[in-house]
Amino acid sequence: MSVLEINDVTAGYGDAAILRGVSATVNSGELVTVIGPNGSGKSTLMKTVLGLLTPTDGQILFENESIVGNSPETIVRKGISYVPQSSNVFPSLTIRENLEMGAFLRQGDSGPRISEILDLFPDLHGKQKETAGRLSGGQRQMLALARALMLDPNLLLLDEPTAGLAPMMIDSVFERVKEINDSGIAIMLVEQNAKDALSISDRAYVLAAGQNQLEGKGEELLHDPEVARLYLGG
Ligand SMILES: Nc1ncnc2c1ncn2[C@@H]1O[C@H](COP(=O)(O)OP(=O)(O)OP(=O)(O)O)[C@@H](O)[C@H]1O
Ligand SMILES: [Mg+2]
């Protein structure tokens, strides 16, 4: 069963169509990666799914219902969490406050959920009162992931969670992403670290200039000579 179905979507900023007929699917429980050159429309695709941009053409279905025209708040409430490419934590708030903000659409006490989430992120556990702005880049990405989980989403959209991180931190973010996916949450992941991302993905899409270029199983694309030449550094 598909969690997310993007059919032939055209979208952009003002009159400029950036995505031109893009299609992609995330099935229940899948980890799906989107790779592609800078400016190919990867972030635009995520913003369109979340309702920050409205497609001028095409369909987006979440759990078999159209979400086109829904506000981001409605879409988040339906079960899609989004970690944007930048500014994904509130630097002046503490870790705990960031998690509370992540739960703002949640009914009732967020305390128990915060404890549950912090068990998954041992690095953050002892630092609840620390200001997020003082965290390392990697810890901030962990916090952004943790915050996105506060609403118990069925689909997680992650826009380059390893960007700018040291190699060791990159590995731990990928491990965490894999764990989250193994817990049953479907994930659409945009990544520059294509090799690592493809090796943990069920399936992947390659976008170029706002259009679908290639798709396949993560393993297959990892060993595709063209993908290797263009995106995996030879
Ligand atoms: N707010 C905006 N207003 C106008 N054009 C934008 C805006 N954001 C992005 N664009 C343009 O849309 C195109 C696609 O950008 P997008 O951010 O989706 O690419 P991307 O694949 O995520 O790139 P990167 O790998 O650099 O993150 C680019 O040409 C970009 O300049
Ligand atoms: Mg981007």
mmCIF file of C-alpha atoms and ligand atoms in Angstrom:
data_model
loop_
_atom_site.group_PDB
_atom_site.id
_atom_site.type_symbol
_atom_site.label_atom_id
_atom_site.label_comp_id
_atom_site.label_asym_id
_atom_site.label_seq_id
_atom_site.Cartn_x
_atom_site.Cartn_y
_atom_site.Cartn_z
ATOM 1 C CA MET A 1 0.000 0.000 0.000
ATOM 2 C CA SER A 2 1.241 3.475 -0.794
ATOM 3 C CA VAL A 3 1.644 6.074 1.925
ATOM 4 C CA LEU A 4 2.540 8.874 -0.474
ATOM 5 C CA GLU A 5 1.779 9.090 -4.150
ATOM 6 C CA ILE A 6 3.004 12.017 -6.210
ATOM 7 C CA ASN A 7 1.539 11.932 -9.712
ATOM 8 C CA ASP A 8 2.780 14.152 -12.495
ATOM 9 C CA VAL A 9 3.196 17.195 -10.272
ATOM 10 C CA THR A 10 4.050 20.626 -11.619
ATOM 11 C CA ALA A 11 4.939 23.253 -9.027
ATOM 12 C CA GLY A 12 7.262 26.171 -8.423
ATOM 13 C CA TYR A 13 7.582 29.681 -7.159
ATOM 14 C CA GLY A 14 5.344 32.322 -8.698
ATOM 15 C CA ASP A 15 5.148 31.702 -12.429
ATOM 16 C CA ALA A 16 8.329 29.647 -12.624
ATOM 17 C CA ALA A 17 7.581 25.931 -12.802
ATOM 18 C CA ILE A 18 10.463 24.140 -11.096
ATOM 19 C CA LEU A 19 8.949 20.657 -10.919
ATOM 20 C CA ARG A 20 7.638 19.624 -14.293
ATOM 21 C CA GLY A 21 5.575 16.469 -14.137
ATOM 22 C CA VAL A 22 7.327 14.737 -11.255
ATOM 23 C CA SER A 23 6.023 11.394 -9.995
ATOM 24 C CA ALA A 24 7.166 9.362 -6.997
ATOM 25 C CA THR A 25 5.720 6.874 -4.554
ATOM 26 C CA VAL A 26 6.555 5.907 -0.996
ATOM 27 C CA ASN A 27 4.999 2.621 0.059
ATOM 28 C CA SER A 28 4.143 1.670 3.586
ATOM 29 C CA GLY A 29 7.304 1.079 5.619
ATOM 30 C CA GLU A 30 9.641 2.099 2.815
ATOM 31 C CA LEU A 31 12.737 4.274 2.916
ATOM 32 C CA VAL A 32 12.879 6.133 -0.383
ATOM 33 C CA THR A 33 15.733 8.442 -1.321
ATOM 34 C CA VAL A 34 15.658 11.307 -3.791
ATOM 35 C CA ILE A 35 18.994 12.360 -5.250
ATOM 36 C CA GLY A 36 19.875 14.832 -7.971
ATOM 37 C CA PRO A 37 22.107 17.808 -8.703
ATOM 38 C CA ASN A 38 21.847 21.128 -6.857
ATOM 39 C CA GLY A 39 18.797 23.033 -8.000
ATOM 40 C CA SER A 40 17.081 19.967 -9.486
ATOM 41 C CA GLY A 41 13.996 20.522 -7.326
ATOM 42 C CA LYS A 42 14.465 18.077 -4.445
ATOM 43 C CA SER A 43 13.620 20.579 -1.708
ATOM 44 C CA THR A 44 10.835 22.009 -3.857
ATOM 45 C CA LEU A 45 9.313 18.527 -4.047
ATOM 46 C CA MET A 46 9.272 18.205 -0.258
ATOM 47 C CA LYS A 47 7.825 21.699 0.197
ATOM 48 C CA THR A 48 5.098 20.822 -2.280
ATOM 49 C CA VAL A 49 4.192 17.609 -0.430
ATOM 50 C CA LEU A 50 3.979 19.543 2.820
ATOM 51 C CA GLY A 51 1.670 22.131 1.269
ATOM 52 C CA LEU A 52 4.115 25.034 1.453
ATOM 53 C CA LEU A 53 3.747 25.252 -2.334
ATOM 54 C CA THR A 54 0.609 24.377 -4.270
ATOM 55 C CA PRO A 55 0.959 22.344 -7.455
ATOM 56 C CA THR A 56 -0.491 23.879 -10.592
ATOM 57 C CA ASP A 57 -0.960 20.403 -12.001
ATOM 58 C CA GLY A 58 -0.898 16.791 -10.851
ATOM 59 C CA GLN A 59 -1.976 14.912 -7.748
ATOM 60 C CA ILE A 60 -0.565 14.212 -4.311
ATOM 61 C CA LEU A 61 -2.186 11.461 -2.264
ATOM 62 C CA PHE A 62 -1.360 10.702 1.366
ATOM 63 C CA GLU A 63 -2.818 7.386 2.483
ATOM 64 C CA ASN A 64 -4.950 7.409 -0.662
ATOM 65 C CA GLU A 65 -6.506 10.829 -0.050
ATOM 66 C CA SER A 66 -5.678 13.990 -1.947
ATOM 67 C CA ILE A 67 -3.825 16.552 0.149
ATOM 68 C CA VAL A 68 -3.439 19.149 -2.606
ATOM 69 C CA GLY A 69 -4.728 22.489 -1.350
ATOM 70 C CA ASN A 70 -4.497 21.470 2.321
ATOM 71 C CA SER A 71 -2.578 23.809 4.617
ATOM 72 C CA PRO A 72 0.773 22.622 5.990
ATOM 73 C CA GLU A 73 -0.833 22.447 9.423
ATOM 74 C CA THR A 74 -3.555 20.118 8.160
ATOM 75 C CA ILE A 75 -0.996 17.978 6.369
ATOM 76 C CA VAL A 76 1.173 17.709 9.491
ATOM 77 C CA ARG A 77 -1.910 16.814 11.508
ATOM 78 C CA LYS A 78 -2.689 14.027 9.039
ATOM 79 C CA GLY A 79 0.673 12.438 9.806
ATOM 80 C CA ILE A 80 3.474 13.908 7.705
ATOM 81 C CA SER A 81 6.468 15.385 9.546
ATOM 82 C CA TYR A 82 9.063 17.447 7.757
ATOM 83 C CA VAL A 83 12.660 18.278 8.649
ATOM 84 C CA PRO A 84 13.710 21.149 6.375
ATOM 85 C CA GLN A 85 17.188 21.531 4.912
ATOM 86 C CA SER A 86 18.117 24.422 7.223
ATOM 87 C CA SER A 87 16.812 26.276 10.285
ATOM 88 C CA ASN A 88 15.269 23.060 11.530
ATOM 89 C CA VAL A 89 15.640 23.738 15.251
ATOM 90 C CA PHE A 90 14.912 26.832 17.355
ATOM 91 C CA PRO A 91 18.449 27.810 18.431
ATOM 92 C CA SER A 92 17.386 30.046 21.332
ATOM 93 C CA LEU A 93 15.146 27.402 22.905
ATOM 94 C CA THR A 94 16.324 24.484 25.008
ATOM 95 C CA ILE A 95 16.246 20.924 23.729
ATOM 96 C CA ARG A 96 13.182 20.207 25.809
ATOM 97 C CA GLU A 97 11.413 23.336 24.542
ATOM 98 C CA ASN A 98 12.231 22.353 20.978
ATOM 99 C CA LEU A 99 10.590 18.988 21.572
ATOM 100 C CA GLU A 100 7.576 20.684 23.145
ATOM 101 C CA MET A 101 7.284 22.883 20.049
ATOM 102 C CA GLY A 102 7.330 19.728 17.959
ATOM 103 C CA ALA A 103 4.270 18.590 19.857
ATOM 104 C CA PHE A 104 2.284 21.795 19.454
ATOM 105 C CA LEU A 105 -0.428 20.044 17.431
ATOM 106 C CA ARG A 106 -0.624 17.188 19.888
ATOM 107 C CA GLN A 107 -3.483 16.830 22.320
ATOM 108 C CA GLY A 108 -2.685 16.604 26.014
ATOM 109 C CA ASP A 109 0.578 16.243 27.905
ATOM 110 C CA SER A 110 3.670 15.916 25.725
ATOM 111 C CA GLY A 111 5.831 14.719 28.636
ATOM 112 C CA PRO A 112 5.469 10.972 28.072
ATOM 113 C CA ARG A 113 6.201 11.311 24.351
ATOM 114 C CA ILE A 114 9.306 13.404 25.102
ATOM 115 C CA SER A 115 10.609 10.642 27.388
ATOM 116 C CA GLU A 116 9.910 8.024 24.727
ATOM 117 C CA ILE A 117 11.721 10.051 22.061
ATOM 118 C CA LEU A 118 14.689 10.869 24.280
ATOM 119 C CA ASP A 119 15.218 7.148 24.836
ATOM 120 C CA LEU A 120 15.919 6.940 21.102
ATOM 121 C CA PHE A 121 18.404 9.820 21.256
ATOM 122 C CA PRO A 122 20.723 9.129 24.181
ATOM 123 C CA ASP A 123 22.991 12.055 23.170
ATOM 124 C CA LEU A 124 20.187 14.495 23.888
ATOM 125 C CA HIS A 125 18.942 12.851 27.041
ATOM 126 C CA GLY A 126 21.234 14.574 29.507
ATOM 127 C CA LYS A 127 21.062 17.891 27.711
ATOM 128 C CA GLN A 128 17.379 18.740 27.935
ATOM 129 C CA LYS A 129 17.988 22.155 29.495
ATOM 130 C CA GLU A 130 20.773 23.140 27.130
ATOM 131 C CA THR A 131 20.100 25.719 24.445
ATOM 132 C CA ALA A 132 19.830 24.152 20.996
ATOM 133 C CA GLY A 133 22.117 26.827 19.525
ATOM 134 C CA ARG A 134 24.988 25.408 21.602
ATOM 135 C CA LEU A 135 24.706 21.912 20.160
ATOM 136 C CA SER A 136 27.106 20.564 17.535
ATOM 137 C CA GLY A 137 25.817 20.305 13.958
ATOM 138 C CA GLY A 138 25.219 16.591 14.366
ATOM 139 C CA GLN A 139 23.376 16.967 17.650
ATOM 140 C CA ARG A 140 21.191 19.638 16.064
ATOM 141 C CA GLN A 141 20.222 17.253 13.287
ATOM 142 C CA MET A 142 19.428 14.618 15.915
ATOM 143 C CA LEU A 143 17.231 17.165 17.686
ATOM 144 C CA ALA A 144 15.498 18.050 14.415
ATOM 145 C CA LEU A 145 14.785 14.333 13.868
ATOM 146 C CA ALA A 146 13.586 13.948 17.444
ATOM 147 C CA ARG A 147 11.297 16.948 17.097
ATOM 148 C CA ALA A 148 9.811 15.581 13.881
ATOM 149 C CA LEU A 149 8.944 12.348 15.698
ATOM 150 C CA MET A 150 6.986 14.115 18.444
ATOM 151 C CA LEU A 151 3.743 13.872 16.460
ATOM 152 C CA ASP A 152 4.179 10.180 15.764
ATOM 153 C CA PRO A 153 4.085 10.615 11.983
ATOM 154 C CA ASN A 154 3.328 7.954 9.389
ATOM 155 C CA LEU A 155 5.620 9.640 6.905
ATOM 156 C CA LEU A 156 8.809 11.554 7.554
ATOM 157 C CA LEU A 157 10.269 13.957 4.968
ATOM 158 C CA LEU A 158 13.986 14.548 5.585
ATOM 159 C CA ASP A 159 15.806 17.161 3.538
ATOM 160 C CA GLU A 160 19.574 16.515 3.632
ATOM 161 C CA PRO A 161 19.901 15.572 7.313
ATOM 162 C CA THR A 162 23.641 14.911 6.954
ATOM 163 C CA ALA A 163 24.596 18.119 5.133
ATOM 164 C CA GLY A 164 27.768 19.679 6.512
ATOM 165 C CA LEU A 165 28.399 16.990 9.126
ATOM 166 C CA ALA A 166 31.664 15.234 9.940
ATOM 167 C CA PRO A 167 31.895 11.657 8.580
ATOM 168 C CA MET A 168 31.353 9.999 11.966
ATOM 169 C CA MET A 169 28.275 12.085 12.585
ATOM 170 C CA ILE A 170 27.004 11.302 9.093
ATOM 171 C CA ASP A 171 27.145 7.612 9.952
ATOM 172 C CA SER A 172 25.200 8.085 13.162
ATOM 173 C CA VAL A 173 22.514 10.166 11.459
ATOM 174 C CA PHE A 174 22.082 7.458 8.801
ATOM 175 C CA GLU A 175 21.929 4.801 11.526
ATOM 176 C CA ARG A 176 19.238 6.776 13.296
ATOM 177 C CA VAL A 177 17.287 7.286 10.067
ATOM 178 C CA LYS A 178 17.433 3.556 9.416
ATOM 179 C CA GLU A 179 16.266 2.803 12.970
ATOM 180 C CA ILE A 180 13.335 5.198 12.623
ATOM 181 C CA ASN A 181 12.393 3.492 9.366
ATOM 182 C CA ASP A 182 12.752 0.045 10.955
ATOM 183 C CA SER A 183 10.278 1.155 13.611
ATOM 184 C CA GLY A 184 7.691 1.305 10.826
ATOM 185 C CA ILE A 185 7.748 4.949 9.763
ATOM 186 C CA ALA A 186 7.904 5.504 6.009
ATOM 187 C CA ILE A 187 10.611 7.982 5.001
ATOM 188 C CA MET A 188 11.338 10.137 1.993
ATOM 189 C CA LEU A 189 14.955 11.212 2.245
ATOM 190 C CA VAL A 190 16.726 13.832 0.125
ATOM 191 C CA GLU A 191 20.499 13.359 0.228
ATOM 192 C CA GLN A 192 23.796 14.572 -1.219
ATOM 193 C CA ASN A 193 25.616 11.673 0.417
ATOM 194 C CA ALA A 194 24.105 9.501 -2.254
ATOM 195 C CA LYS A 195 26.184 6.378 -1.694
ATOM 196 C CA ASP A 196 25.280 6.081 1.996
ATOM 197 C CA ALA A 197 21.672 7.002 1.360
ATOM 198 C CA LEU A 198 21.214 4.507 -1.473
ATOM 199 C CA SER A 199 22.748 1.710 0.547
ATOM 200 C CA ILE A 200 20.081 2.032 3.255
ATOM 201 C CA SER A 201 17.182 2.735 0.863
ATOM 202 C CA ASP A 202 14.532 0.404 -0.452
ATOM 203 C CA ARG A 203 14.080 2.514 -3.565
ATOM 204 C CA ALA A 204 15.325 5.797 -4.972
ATOM 205 C CA TYR A 205 14.553 8.456 -7.542
ATOM 206 C CA VAL A 206 16.962 10.634 -9.446
ATOM 207 C CA LEU A 207 15.652 14.091 -10.308
ATOM 208 C CA ALA A 208 17.263 16.360 -12.877
ATOM 209 C CA ALA A 209 16.055 19.820 -13.826
ATOM 210 C CA GLY A 210 12.686 19.285 -12.188
ATOM 211 C CA GLN A 211 11.937 15.978 -13.889
ATOM 212 C CA ASN A 212 12.258 12.281 -13.126
ATOM 213 C CA GLN A 213 15.455 10.932 -14.574
ATOM 214 C CA LEU A 214 15.877 7.447 -13.113
ATOM 215 C CA GLU A 215 14.320 5.259 -10.481
ATOM 216 C CA GLY A 216 15.009 1.859 -9.052
ATOM 217 C CA LYS A 217 15.932 -0.145 -6.006
ATOM 218 C CA GLY A 218 18.578 1.483 -3.823
ATOM 219 C CA GLU A 219 20.993 -1.396 -4.513
ATOM 220 C CA GLU A 220 20.413 -1.188 -8.270
ATOM 221 C CA LEU A 221 21.075 2.542 -8.484
ATOM 222 C CA LEU A 222 24.115 2.132 -6.286
ATOM 223 C CA HIS A 223 25.587 -0.117 -8.977
ATOM 224 C CA ASP A 224 24.270 1.802 -11.975
ATOM 225 C CA PRO A 225 27.312 3.118 -13.889
ATOM 226 C CA GLU A 226 25.590 6.379 -14.855
ATOM 227 C CA VAL A 227 24.502 7.080 -11.291
ATOM 228 C CA ALA A 228 27.992 6.215 -10.085
ATOM 229 C CA ARG A 229 29.580 8.598 -12.568
ATOM 230 C CA LEU A 230 27.225 11.493 -11.876
ATOM 231 C CA TYR A 231 26.383 11.202 -8.187
ATOM 232 C CA LEU A 232 28.677 8.815 -6.412
ATOM 233 C CA GLY A 233 32.006 10.339 -7.315
ATOM 234 C CA GLY A 234 33.007 7.778 -9.979
HETATM 235 N N1 LIG B 1 11.957 30.508 -2.703
HETATM 236 C C1 LIG B 1 12.312 30.397 -3.981
HETATM 237 N N2 LIG B 1 11.929 31.307 -4.911
HETATM 238 C C2 LIG B 1 12.278 31.183 -6.212
HETATM 239 N N3 LIG B 1 13.014 30.174 -6.703
HETATM 240 C C3 LIG B 1 13.431 29.225 -5.827
HETATM 241 C C4 LIG B 1 13.111 29.293 -4.428
HETATM 242 N N4 LIG B 1 13.655 28.220 -3.822
HETATM 243 C C5 LIG B 1 14.290 27.517 -4.793
HETATM 244 N N5 LIG B 1 14.148 28.120 -5.989
HETATM 245 C C6 LIG B 1 14.685 27.634 -7.271
HETATM 246 O O1 LIG B 1 14.101 26.379 -7.562
HETATM 247 C C7 LIG B 1 15.057 25.493 -8.156
HETATM 248 C C8 LIG B 1 15.080 24.190 -7.381
HETATM 249 O O2 LIG B 1 15.518 24.461 -6.056
HETATM 250 P P1 LIG B 1 15.516 23.385 -4.915
HETATM 251 O O3 LIG B 1 15.864 24.097 -3.667
HETATM 252 O O4 LIG B 1 14.257 22.627 -4.949
HETATM 253 O O5 LIG B 1 16.703 22.447 -5.412
HETATM 254 P P2 LIG B 1 17.420 21.245 -4.653
HETATM 255 O O6 LIG B 1 17.407 20.094 -5.592
HETATM 256 O O7 LIG B 1 16.857 21.077 -3.308
HETATM 257 O O8 LIG B 1 18.924 21.809 -4.566
HETATM 258 P P3 LIG B 1 20.044 21.617 -3.407
HETATM 259 O O9 LIG B 1 20.673 20.290 -3.688
HETATM 260 O O10 LIG B 1 20.976 22.745 -3.661
HETATM 261 O O11 LIG B 1 19.369 21.686 -2.063
HETATM 262 C C9 LIG B 1 16.367 26.249 -8.178
HETATM 263 O O12 LIG B 1 16.543 26.778 -9.466
HETATM 264 C C10 LIG B 1 16.167 27.357 -7.165
HETATM 265 O O13 LIG B 1 16.908 28.484 -7.527
HETATM 266 MG MG MG B 2 17.578 21.290 -1.429
#
